[in-house]
Amino acid sequence: MALLFFFLLAVSATPLSSMAAALPSFQTLNTNSRFFNPKLPPNSLSSSKKFEGSSDLVNLRYHMGPVLSSSPINIYLIWYGKWSISQKLLIKDFILSISATDRRRRAAPSPSVAEWWSTVSLYTDQTGANVSRSVVIAGEHSDLHHSHGTDLTRLSIQNVIATAVQSARFPVDHRNGMFLVLTSQDVTMQDFCRAVCGFHYFTFPSMVGYTLPYAWVGHSGKQCPEQCAYPFAVPAYMAGGGPGALSPPNRDVALDGMISVIGHELAEVASNPLVNAWYAGEDPTAPTEIGDLCEGLYGTGGGGGYIGQVMRDEDGGTFNVHGRNGRKFLLQWLWSPVLKACAGPNALD
């Protein structure tokens, strides 16, 4: 449910070599980029629990709840605090890259964000309907003045959403909608940096007026980039020697790290929106979901301290997928219900 800090360990009982052998080989890779498989130190909280919940890592089961199958998935963005135009454009370019083509019907080069999302679209509900492959930003609200303060909790985030619903007059979008709350770098959140980088749940009718799934992700720039912008930042104690941090593809350590967390949470909202669909373990309040199973894995050969084969562009930026408007992103792999393994579109075999 929540994106926790990586150990950079293989989390599946299936050997990574067999995972790689099972991964799809339909993609055309960018031959102008260089591949490498960096080994990085664990983050500074490597002794903490990796998951909120069960250690039954591969017994991912369907619990009969809905998935976000209605097309398109309408995301209602809530910008809490101050965000620059360039920051907003980068995050929105990522979200809109999930759909296979843009408004001009142009597709991003392969491996792409849309191909990464194709793993999410393999998940179905009890009627056989797949998670939608189309995602749009249906509305936005900017809460510049922190209407509920700069110290939030998992409960008060519902008040943030309620204020946005009232101010922006978002529609009651039961069929297609979800909220995405993004908090600026001056906002603290319960358990942020200590245990989570993002989480998802659903709204309470008593607070928001109705039930709708939401995700929250925080900007870690001034608080904990070594945890929540990893691997673009590494623990301070490693600065004097050993492997260094990777260079972010969009030249923004915190934002590039945040985008991978956003991807993680969106994938889990889509496949488990009301926390009663796809997850491992028996406790729906602490499930292990499709992103949790693959934390720290970004390419073929990942595990044991290696993030996997990823690409480096001509400016040194590290990425594994392409997005719209020439963007590049580094996204963690996701658990495939077909392959029973972590999968991504940048697989080398």
PDB file of C-alpha atoms in Angstrom, residues 25 38 42 50 61 68 96 101 103 109 119 136-137 139 144-145 195 223 283 314 333:
ATOM      1  CA  SER A  25      10.844  -9.298 -25.764  1.00  0.00           C
ATOM      2  CA  PRO A  38      24.866  -0.002 -11.082  1.00  0.00           C
ATOM      3  CA  PRO A  42      21.084   0.668   0.710  1.00  0.00           C
ATOM      4  CA  LYS A  50      10.488  -3.237   3.814  1.00  0.00           C
ATOM      5  CA  ARG A  61      -4.427 -13.088  -4.723  1.00  0.00           C
ATOM      6  CA  LEU A  68     -10.043   0.869 -12.136  1.00  0.00           C
ATOM      7  CA  LEU A  96      -0.189  11.631 -19.360  1.00  0.00           C
ATOM      8  CA  THR A 101      -0.681   8.056 -27.441  1.00  0.00           C
ATOM      9  CA  ARG A 103      -3.766  14.028 -28.327  1.00  0.00           C
ATOM     10  CA  PRO A 109       9.665   5.615 -28.170  1.00  0.00           C
ATOM     11  CA  THR A 119       1.674  -4.755 -16.702  1.00  0.00           C
ATOM     12  CA  VAL A 136      -6.284  11.623 -18.136  1.00  0.00           C
ATOM     13  CA  ILE A 137      -5.975  14.565 -15.768  1.00  0.00           C
ATOM     14  CA  GLY A 139      -9.144  18.383 -12.945  1.00  0.00           C
ATOM     15  CA  LEU A 144      -1.138  27.420  -2.213  1.00  0.00           C
ATOM     16  CA  HIS A 145      -1.626  28.523   1.365  1.00  0.00           C
ATOM     17  CA  ALA A 195       8.449   4.742   7.077  1.00  0.00           C
ATOM     18  CA  GLN A 223      13.440  16.248   4.185  1.00  0.00           C
ATOM     19  CA  ASP A 283      -4.800  -8.098   6.344  1.00  0.00           C
ATOM     20  CA  GLU A 314      24.155  11.445 -23.521  1.00  0.00           C
ATOM     21  CA  TRP A 333       9.218  -2.682 -12.172  1.00  0.00           C
TER      22      TRP A 333
END
